[in-house]
């Protein structure tokens, strides 16, 4: 039996809730299931406002709009991240300034941020890679001293904490992903976390095509109209129904992933030490989200050979981000080889093992055995 990298299949009452949504008279956005998701996420994170979006990408797009990012602004981003972290701000005309990552957690290297700040810098966008917190004390201090905004790309890190505080609750705004590869999913989906309440009203408007329709539905005004720029960032309630079924399984999902993560760690640590393979590092003051399990092979050739070797054993393992500064777009912003050496190295070395909510102990055993049989 093949071992899939990911499985987005239901784990709880997702089917039942989707049917309920279909049978209700409300399948557009902001229906009953969307409201339930909002309430649950607000309660979990103790934040003033959460708005479901159609993706994490769109939550990031909304952040850039809310912060009034414009041509001439610069934003500080880790070089090792998904394109959406950067695109959201580039779409508004900003210039991305790529900063290298820490070699241990693979997160934005906070010691390199101050040098990247210029009078044009507007936002710092930490990405909590693999759901392990960035050094938020330092990042918030750097931002506070220079009056910069922080938007957390928390696509991987729902329910993880840094020094006891939930990721996604540090910046003025944060973006979550509910894409099918995430711990909790609706196929495609996301959420904007609004920690600074001054953004609440405008966020509703931007998300509803630039209209004050949300206020109208709450009965606060008697007709709604075009009041600002905006787009359609709200998901159908059918997707919210699926997501609610997943969120309800918080304990089961996170428990399963925690266990699976430790099975890999225990099963591979001696092998890794023998072969100069780096395992994930989680500082003791970080509670991780158990979003992924990765290994850093000694070099690109061994990483590629391990992917092929696992594929021959029916196991689907994958690499991850390519250095953004060396992409076609990154080069247009001045990226050159050697600018972010840690990202350049890690991008070649990293392999992600199968990791999902339905991964079985037998499958993990297969993966671990196949890795231990890998001819170095
Ligand atoms: C760090 C990061 N940010 C943003 C995204 C985009 O998420 P979505 O597919 O929900 O737009 C991803 C996608 O995996 C990601 O890894």
CSV table of C-alpha atoms and ligand atoms in Angstrom, one decimal:
chain,number,residue,atom,x,y,z
A,1,UNK,CA,0.0,0.0,0.0
A,2,UNK,CA,1.4,3.4,-0.9
A,3,UNK,CA,2.0,5.9,1.9
A,4,UNK,CA,0.6,9.2,0.9
A,5,UNK,CA,2.2,12.5,1.8
A,6,UNK,CA,-1.1,13.9,2.8
A,7,UNK,CA,-4.7,12.9,3.3
A,8,UNK,CA,-7.4,15.5,3.6
A,9,UNK,CA,-10.2,12.9,4.4
A,10,UNK,CA,-12.8,13.7,7.0
A,11,UNK,CA,-12.1,12.8,10.6
A,12,UNK,CA,-15.3,13.8,12.4
A,13,UNK,CA,-18.7,15.1,11.4
A,14,UNK,CA,-17.6,17.0,8.3
A,15,UNK,CA,-20.0,15.1,5.9
A,16,UNK,CA,-23.0,15.6,8.2
A,17,UNK,CA,-22.3,19.3,8.6
A,18,UNK,CA,-21.8,19.8,4.8
A,19,UNK,CA,-25.2,18.1,4.3
A,20,UNK,CA,-26.7,20.3,6.9
A,21,UNK,CA,-25.3,23.4,5.1
A,22,UNK,CA,-26.6,22.1,1.8
A,23,UNK,CA,-30.1,21.6,3.2
A,24,UNK,CA,-30.2,25.0,4.9
A,25,UNK,CA,-31.2,28.0,3.0
A,26,UNK,CA,-27.8,29.6,3.5
A,27,UNK,CA,-24.8,28.3,1.5
A,28,UNK,CA,-23.2,31.7,0.6
A,29,UNK,CA,-20.7,33.3,3.0
A,30,UNK,CA,-21.1,34.2,6.7
A,31,UNK,CA,-23.8,31.6,7.3
A,32,UNK,CA,-24.3,29.6,10.6
A,33,UNK,CA,-21.2,27.4,10.2
A,34,UNK,CA,-19.0,30.4,9.4
A,35,UNK,CA,-20.2,32.0,12.6
A,36,UNK,CA,-19.5,28.9,14.6
A,37,UNK,CA,-16.0,28.8,13.2
A,38,UNK,CA,-15.5,32.4,14.0
A,39,UNK,CA,-16.7,31.9,17.6
A,40,UNK,CA,-14.5,28.8,18.1
A,41,UNK,CA,-11.3,30.4,16.8
A,42,UNK,CA,-11.9,33.7,18.7
A,43,UNK,CA,-12.5,31.7,21.9
A,44,UNK,CA,-9.4,29.4,21.4
A,45,UNK,CA,-7.1,32.3,20.7
A,46,UNK,CA,-8.8,34.9,22.9
A,47,UNK,CA,-8.6,37.4,20.1
A,48,UNK,CA,-11.1,40.2,19.3
A,49,UNK,CA,-12.0,39.1,15.8
A,50,UNK,CA,-11.4,36.3,13.4
A,51,UNK,CA,-12.8,36.3,9.8
A,52,UNK,CA,-12.8,33.2,7.7
A,53,UNK,CA,-11.3,33.9,4.2
A,54,UNK,CA,-11.1,31.9,1.0
A,55,UNK,CA,-7.4,31.2,1.7
A,56,UNK,CA,-4.4,32.2,3.7
A,57,UNK,CA,-3.3,34.0,0.6
A,58,UNK,CA,-6.4,36.2,0.7
A,59,UNK,CA,-6.0,36.8,4.4
A,60,UNK,CA,-2.5,38.1,3.6
A,61,UNK,CA,-3.9,40.2,0.7
A,62,UNK,CA,-6.4,41.7,3.2
A,63,UNK,CA,-3.6,42.5,5.6
A,64,UNK,CA,-1.6,44.4,3.0
A,65,UNK,CA,-4.8,46.4,2.1
A,66,UNK,CA,-5.6,47.1,5.7
A,67,UNK,CA,-2.1,48.3,6.4
A,68,UNK,CA,-2.3,50.6,3.4
A,69,UNK,CA,0.9,49.2,1.9
A,70,UNK,CA,1.7,51.1,-1.3
A,71,UNK,CA,4.4,51.6,-3.9
A,72,UNK,CA,7.7,52.6,-2.4
A,73,UNK,CA,7.1,50.7,0.9
A,74,UNK,CA,9.4,47.8,1.8
A,75,UNK,CA,8.4,44.7,3.7
A,76,UNK,CA,10.7,42.3,5.5
A,77,UNK,CA,10.0,38.6,4.7
A,78,UNK,CA,11.9,35.4,5.3
A,79,UNK,CA,13.5,34.1,2.1
A,80,UNK,CA,12.3,30.6,3.0
A,81,UNK,CA,8.5,30.8,2.6
A,82,UNK,CA,5.6,30.3,0.2
A,83,UNK,CA,5.1,33.0,-2.5
A,84,UNK,CA,1.8,34.2,-0.9
A,85,UNK,CA,3.7,35.7,2.1
A,86,UNK,CA,5.4,38.1,-0.3
A,87,UNK,CA,2.9,38.4,-3.2
A,88,UNK,CA,0.3,39.9,-1.0
A,89,UNK,CA,2.5,42.9,-0.4
A,90,UNK,CA,4.1,43.0,-3.9
A,91,UNK,CA,0.6,43.2,-5.3
A,92,UNK,CA,0.2,46.6,-3.5
A,93,UNK,CA,3.5,47.8,-5.0
A,94,UNK,CA,5.8,47.0,-2.1
A,95,UNK,CA,9.4,45.9,-2.5
A,96,UNK,CA,10.2,42.6,-0.6
A,97,UNK,CA,13.4,42.6,1.4
A,98,UNK,CA,14.4,38.9,1.8
A,99,UNK,CA,16.0,38.0,5.1
A,100,UNK,CA,17.7,34.7,5.8
A,101,UNK,CA,16.5,32.1,8.2
A,102,UNK,CA,17.9,30.6,11.4
A,103,UNK,CA,19.7,27.3,10.8
A,104,UNK,CA,18.0,25.7,13.7
A,105,UNK,CA,14.2,26.5,13.5
A,106,UNK,CA,14.3,27.6,9.8
A,107,UNK,CA,12.4,30.7,10.9
A,108,UNK,CA,13.2,34.4,10.0
A,109,UNK,CA,16.6,35.2,11.6
A,110,UNK,CA,15.7,38.0,14.0
A,111,UNK,CA,19.4,39.0,14.3
A,112,UNK,CA,19.4,40.0,10.7
A,113,UNK,CA,16.2,42.1,10.7
A,114,UNK,CA,17.6,45.4,12.0
A,115,UNK,CA,20.1,45.6,9.2
A,116,UNK,CA,17.3,45.1,6.6
A,117,UNK,CA,15.2,48.0,8.0
A,118,UNK,CA,15.3,51.2,6.0
A,119,UNK,CA,13.2,54.4,6.3
A,120,UNK,CA,10.8,52.8,3.8
A,121,UNK,CA,10.2,49.7,5.8
A,122,UNK,CA,6.6,49.3,6.7
A,123,UNK,CA,5.9,45.7,7.8
A,124,UNK,CA,7.7,42.6,9.1
A,125,UNK,CA,6.1,39.3,8.2
A,126,UNK,CA,7.4,36.4,10.3
A,127,UNK,CA,6.4,33.0,9.1
A,128,UNK,CA,6.2,30.3,11.8
A,129,UNK,CA,7.8,27.5,9.8
A,130,UNK,CA,6.4,24.0,10.6
A,131,UNK,CA,4.3,25.7,13.3
A,132,UNK,CA,7.3,26.5,15.6
A,133,UNK,CA,7.3,30.0,16.8
A,134,UNK,CA,9.7,32.7,15.5
A,135,UNK,CA,11.6,34.7,18.1
A,136,UNK,CA,8.6,36.9,18.7
A,137,UNK,CA,10.1,38.8,21.7
A,138,UNK,CA,12.9,40.2,19.5
A,139,UNK,CA,10.7,40.7,16.5
A,140,UNK,CA,8.1,42.7,18.4
A,141,UNK,CA,10.8,44.7,20.0
A,142,UNK,CA,12.5,45.6,16.7
A,143,UNK,CA,9.1,46.5,15.2
A,144,UNK,CA,8.0,48.5,18.3
A,145,UNK,CA,11.2,50.5,18.4
A,146,UNK,CA,10.8,51.5,14.7
A,147,UNK,CA,7.0,51.8,14.6
A,148,UNK,CA,6.7,48.9,12.1
A,149,UNK,CA,3.7,46.7,11.8
A,150,UNK,CA,3.9,42.9,12.2
A,151,UNK,CA,1.7,40.5,10.2
A,152,UNK,CA,2.2,36.9,11.1
A,153,UNK,CA,2.0,34.3,8.4
A,154,UNK,CA,0.7,31.5,10.6
A,155,UNK,CA,-0.3,29.2,7.8
A,156,UNK,CA,1.4,26.3,9.7
A,157,UNK,CA,1.0,27.3,13.3
A,158,UNK,CA,-2.6,27.3,14.5
A,159,UNK,CA,-2.7,26.4,18.3
A,160,UNK,CA,1.1,26.6,18.7
A,161,UNK,CA,2.5,28.9,21.3
A,162,UNK,CA,5.6,31.0,21.8
A,163,UNK,CA,6.4,31.4,25.5
A,164,UNK,CA,2.8,30.5,26.3
A,165,UNK,CA,1.2,32.9,23.9
A,166,UNK,CA,-0.6,31.6,20.8
A,167,UNK,CA,1.0,32.2,17.4
A,168,UNK,CA,-1.1,34.5,15.4
A,169,UNK,CA,-1.8,36.7,18.4
A,170,UNK,CA,1.4,38.8,18.3
A,171,UNK,CA,1.1,40.9,15.2
A,172,UNK,CA,-1.6,43.5,14.4
A,173,UNK,CA,-2.9,40.9,12.0
A,174,UNK,CA,-2.2,37.2,11.3
A,175,UNK,CA,-3.2,34.8,8.5
A,176,UNK,CA,-4.1,31.2,8.9
A,177,UNK,CA,-4.5,28.5,6.2
A,178,UNK,CA,-7.1,25.8,6.0
A,179,UNK,CA,-5.7,24.4,2.7
A,180,UNK,CA,-5.9,20.6,2.5
A,181,UNK,CA,-2.3,20.1,3.6
A,182,UNK,CA,-2.9,21.9,7.0
A,183,UNK,CA,-3.8,20.3,10.4
A,184,UNK,CA,-7.4,21.6,10.0
A,185,UNK,CA,-8.7,22.0,6.5
A,186,UNK,CA,-11.7,22.9,4.3
A,187,UNK,CA,-9.9,22.0,1.1
A,188,UNK,CA,-9.1,25.6,0.4
A,189,UNK,CA,-9.6,28.2,3.1
A,190,UNK,CA,-8.0,30.6,5.6
A,191,UNK,CA,-8.7,33.1,8.2
A,192,UNK,CA,-7.6,36.6,9.1
A,193,UNK,CA,-6.9,37.1,12.8
A,194,UNK,CA,-7.5,40.7,13.8
A,195,UNK,CA,-5.5,41.5,17.0
A,196,UNK,CA,-5.7,45.3,16.6
A,197,UNK,CA,-9.4,46.1,16.8
A,198,UNK,CA,-9.0,49.3,14.9
A,199,UNK,CA,-8.9,47.1,11.7
A,200,UNK,CA,-12.1,45.2,12.5
A,201,UNK,CA,-14.7,47.4,10.6
A,202,UNK,CA,-12.5,48.0,7.5
A,203,UNK,CA,-11.7,44.3,7.4
A,204,UNK,CA,-15.4,43.4,7.2
A,205,UNK,CA,-15.8,45.9,4.4
A,206,UNK,CA,-12.8,44.8,2.3
A,207,UNK,CA,-13.9,41.2,2.6
A,208,UNK,CA,-17.5,42.1,1.4
A,209,UNK,CA,-16.5,43.7,-1.9
A,210,UNK,CA,-15.9,47.1,-0.4
A,211,UNK,CA,-19.5,47.3,1.0
A,212,UNK,CA,-20.9,47.7,4.5
A,213,UNK,CA,-23.0,44.6,4.0
A,214,UNK,CA,-21.9,43.0,7.3
A,215,UNK,CA,-23.3,46.0,9.2
A,216,UNK,CA,-26.5,45.7,7.2
A,217,UNK,CA,-26.9,42.0,8.0
A,218,UNK,CA,-26.4,42.8,11.7
A,219,UNK,CA,-29.3,45.3,11.4
A,220,UNK,CA,-27.0,48.3,12.2
A,221,UNK,CA,-27.9,50.1,9.0
A,222,UNK,CA,-31.0,49.9,6.7
A,223,UNK,CA,-29.2,49.5,3.4
A,224,UNK,CA,-25.7,48.7,2.3
A,225,UNK,CA,-23.6,50.5,-0.2
A,226,UNK,CA,-20.1,50.8,-1.7
A,227,UNK,CA,-17.9,52.5,0.8
A,228,UNK,CA,-14.3,51.4,0.1
A,229,UNK,CA,-12.1,49.2,-2.2
A,230,UNK,CA,-12.5,45.5,-1.6
A,231,UNK,CA,-13.0,42.1,-3.1
A,232,UNK,CA,-14.8,38.8,-2.2
A,233,UNK,CA,-12.8,37.1,0.4
A,234,UNK,CA,-15.5,35.1,2.3
A,235,UNK,CA,-15.9,31.4,1.8
A,236,UNK,CA,-19.2,29.6,1.2
A,237,UNK,CA,-20.8,28.2,4.3
A,238,UNK,CA,-20.4,24.7,2.8
A,239,UNK,CA,-16.7,25.1,3.2
A,240,UNK,CA,-17.2,26.5,6.7
A,241,UNK,CA,-19.3,23.4,7.6
A,242,UNK,CA,-16.4,21.1,6.6
A,243,UNK,CA,-14.0,23.2,8.5
A,244,UNK,CA,-16.2,23.3,11.6
A,245,UNK,CA,-16.3,19.4,11.5
A,246,UNK,CA,-12.5,19.5,11.6
A,247,UNK,CA,-12.1,22.2,14.2
A,248,UNK,CA,-14.4,20.2,16.5
A,249,UNK,CA,-11.9,17.4,16.4
A,250,UNK,CA,-9.1,19.6,17.8
A,251,UNK,CA,-8.1,17.2,20.6
A,252,UNK,CA,-8.2,14.1,18.3
A,253,UNK,CA,-6.3,15.8,15.4
A,254,UNK,CA,-3.6,17.5,17.5
A,255,UNK,CA,-3.2,14.4,19.7
A,256,UNK,CA,-2.8,12.2,16.7
A,257,UNK,CA,-0.3,14.5,15.1
A,258,UNK,CA,1.7,14.9,18.4
A,259,UNK,CA,2.0,11.2,18.6
A,260,UNK,CA,2.9,10.7,15.0
A,261,UNK,CA,5.6,13.4,15.3
A,262,UNK,CA,7.2,11.8,18.3
A,263,UNK,CA,7.1,8.3,16.6
A,264,UNK,CA,9.2,9.7,13.7
A,265,UNK,CA,11.5,11.5,16.1
A,266,UNK,CA,12.1,8.5,18.3
A,267,UNK,CA,12.4,6.2,15.3
A,268,UNK,CA,14.9,8.3,13.4
A,269,UNK,CA,17.0,10.2,15.9
A,270,UNK,CA,19.8,7.6,16.2
A,271,UNK,CA,19.9,7.1,12.4
A,272,UNK,CA,20.0,10.8,11.9
A,273,UNK,CA,22.9,11.3,14.4
A,274,UNK,CA,24.9,8.6,12.6
A,275,UNK,CA,24.4,10.0,9.2
A,276,UNK,CA,24.8,13.8,9.9
A,277,UNK,CA,21.1,14.4,9.2
A,278,UNK,CA,19.5,17.3,11.0
A,279,UNK,CA,16.2,16.7,12.8
A,280,UNK,CA,13.6,19.4,13.5
A,281,UNK,CA,14.5,21.7,16.4
A,282,UNK,CA,11.8,23.0,18.8
A,283,UNK,CA,13.0,25.4,21.5
A,284,UNK,CA,11.8,24.4,24.9
A,285,UNK,CA,9.7,27.6,25.2
A,286,UNK,CA,7.8,26.8,22.0
A,287,UNK,CA,4.8,24.5,21.9
A,288,UNK,CA,4.7,23.5,18.3
A,289,UNK,CA,1.6,22.9,16.1
A,290,UNK,CA,2.8,19.4,14.9
A,291,UNK,CA,2.2,20.5,11.4
A,292,UNK,CA,5.0,18.6,9.6
A,293,UNK,CA,8.0,16.4,10.1
A,294,UNK,CA,11.1,17.1,8.1
A,295,UNK,CA,14.7,16.0,7.8
A,296,UNK,CA,17.7,18.0,6.5
A,297,UNK,CA,19.9,15.6,4.5
A,298,UNK,CA,23.6,16.4,4.3
A,299,UNK,CA,23.3,17.7,0.6
A,300,UNK,CA,21.0,18.0,-2.4
A,301,UNK,CA,22.2,14.7,-4.0
A,302,UNK,CA,21.3,12.7,-0.9
A,303,UNK,CA,18.0,14.5,-0.5
A,304,UNK,CA,17.0,13.7,-4.1
A,305,UNK,CA,18.2,10.1,-3.8
A,306,UNK,CA,16.2,9.7,-0.5
A,307,UNK,CA,13.0,11.0,-2.2
A,308,UNK,CA,13.5,8.5,-5.1
A,309,UNK,CA,14.4,5.7,-2.7
A,310,UNK,CA,11.2,6.3,-0.7
A,311,UNK,CA,9.2,6.5,-3.9
A,312,UNK,CA,10.5,3.1,-4.9
A,313,UNK,CA,9.1,1.9,-1.6
A,314,UNK,CA,5.7,3.5,-2.3
A,315,UNK,CA,6.3,6.4,0.0
A,316,UNK,CA,5.6,9.9,-1.0
A,317,UNK,CA,8.0,12.4,0.5
A,318,UNK,CA,8.5,15.9,-0.8
A,319,UNK,CA,10.9,18.9,-0.7
A,320,UNK,CA,9.6,22.3,0.2
A,321,UNK,CA,10.2,26.0,-0.6
A,322,UNK,CA,12.8,27.2,-3.1
A,323,UNK,CA,14.7,30.4,-2.1
A,324,UNK,CA,12.5,33.3,-3.1
A,325,UNK,CA,15.4,35.7,-3.8
A,326,UNK,CA,16.5,33.3,-6.6
A,327,UNK,CA,13.1,32.9,-8.2
A,328,UNK,CA,12.4,34.9,-11.4
A,329,UNK,CA,10.5,37.4,-9.4
A,330,UNK,CA,13.0,37.5,-6.6
A,331,UNK,CA,15.8,38.3,-9.1
A,332,UNK,CA,13.7,41.2,-10.4
A,333,UNK,CA,13.9,42.6,-6.9
A,334,UNK,CA,17.7,42.3,-6.9
A,335,UNK,CA,18.2,38.7,-5.5
A,336,UNK,CA,21.6,37.2,-6.1
A,337,UNK,CA,23.1,33.8,-5.3
A,338,UNK,CA,24.7,33.9,-1.8
A,339,UNK,CA,22.3,36.6,-0.4
A,340,UNK,CA,20.6,34.1,1.9
A,341,UNK,CA,23.0,31.2,2.4
A,342,UNK,CA,21.0,29.3,5.0
A,343,UNK,CA,17.9,29.3,2.9
A,344,UNK,CA,19.9,28.2,-0.2
A,345,UNK,CA,21.4,25.3,1.7
A,346,UNK,CA,18.2,24.3,3.6
A,347,UNK,CA,16.1,24.4,0.5
A,348,UNK,CA,18.4,21.8,-1.1
A,349,UNK,CA,18.5,19.6,2.0
A,350,UNK,CA,15.0,19.5,3.3
A,351,UNK,CA,12.6,16.5,2.9
A,352,UNK,CA,9.1,16.3,4.4
A,353,UNK,CA,7.9,12.9,5.4
A,354,UNK,CA,4.3,11.7,5.0
A,355,UNK,CA,2.4,13.5,7.8
A,356,UNK,CA,-1.4,13.8,8.2
A,357,UNK,CA,-4.4,13.2,10.4
A,358,UNK,CA,-5.0,9.6,9.3
A,359,UNK,CA,-1.4,8.4,9.1
A,360,UNK,CA,-1.2,5.0,10.8
A,361,UNK,CA,1.5,3.5,13.0
A,362,UNK,CA,2.1,0.8,10.3
A,363,UNK,CA,2.6,3.4,7.7
A,364,UNK,CA,5.1,5.3,9.9
A,365,UNK,CA,6.9,2.0,10.5
A,366,UNK,CA,7.2,1.5,6.8
A,367,UNK,CA,8.6,5.0,6.4
A,368,UNK,CA,11.1,4.6,9.2
A,369,UNK,CA,12.3,1.2,7.9
A,370,UNK,CA,12.7,2.5,4.4
A,371,UNK,CA,14.7,5.4,5.6
A,372,UNK,CA,16.9,3.2,7.7
A,373,UNK,CA,17.6,1.0,4.7
A,374,UNK,CA,18.6,4.0,2.6
A,375,UNK,CA,22.0,3.3,1.1
A,376,UNK,CA,24.1,6.4,1.9
B,1,LIG,C1,3.8,29.9,4.9
B,1,LIG,C2,2.6,29.8,4.0
B,1,LIG,N1,1.9,30.9,3.8
B,1,LIG,C3,0.8,31.0,3.0
B,1,LIG,C4,0.4,29.9,2.3
B,1,LIG,C5,-0.8,29.9,1.4
B,1,LIG,O1,-1.9,29.3,2.0
B,1,LIG,P1,-3.2,29.1,1.1
B,1,LIG,O2,-3.1,27.9,0.2
B,1,LIG,O3,-4.3,28.8,2.2
B,1,LIG,O4,-3.5,30.4,0.4
B,1,LIG,C6,1.1,28.7,2.5
B,1,LIG,C7,0.7,27.5,1.7
B,1,LIG,O5,0.9,26.4,2.1
B,1,LIG,C8,2.3,28.6,3.3
B,1,LIG,O6,3.0,27.5,3.4
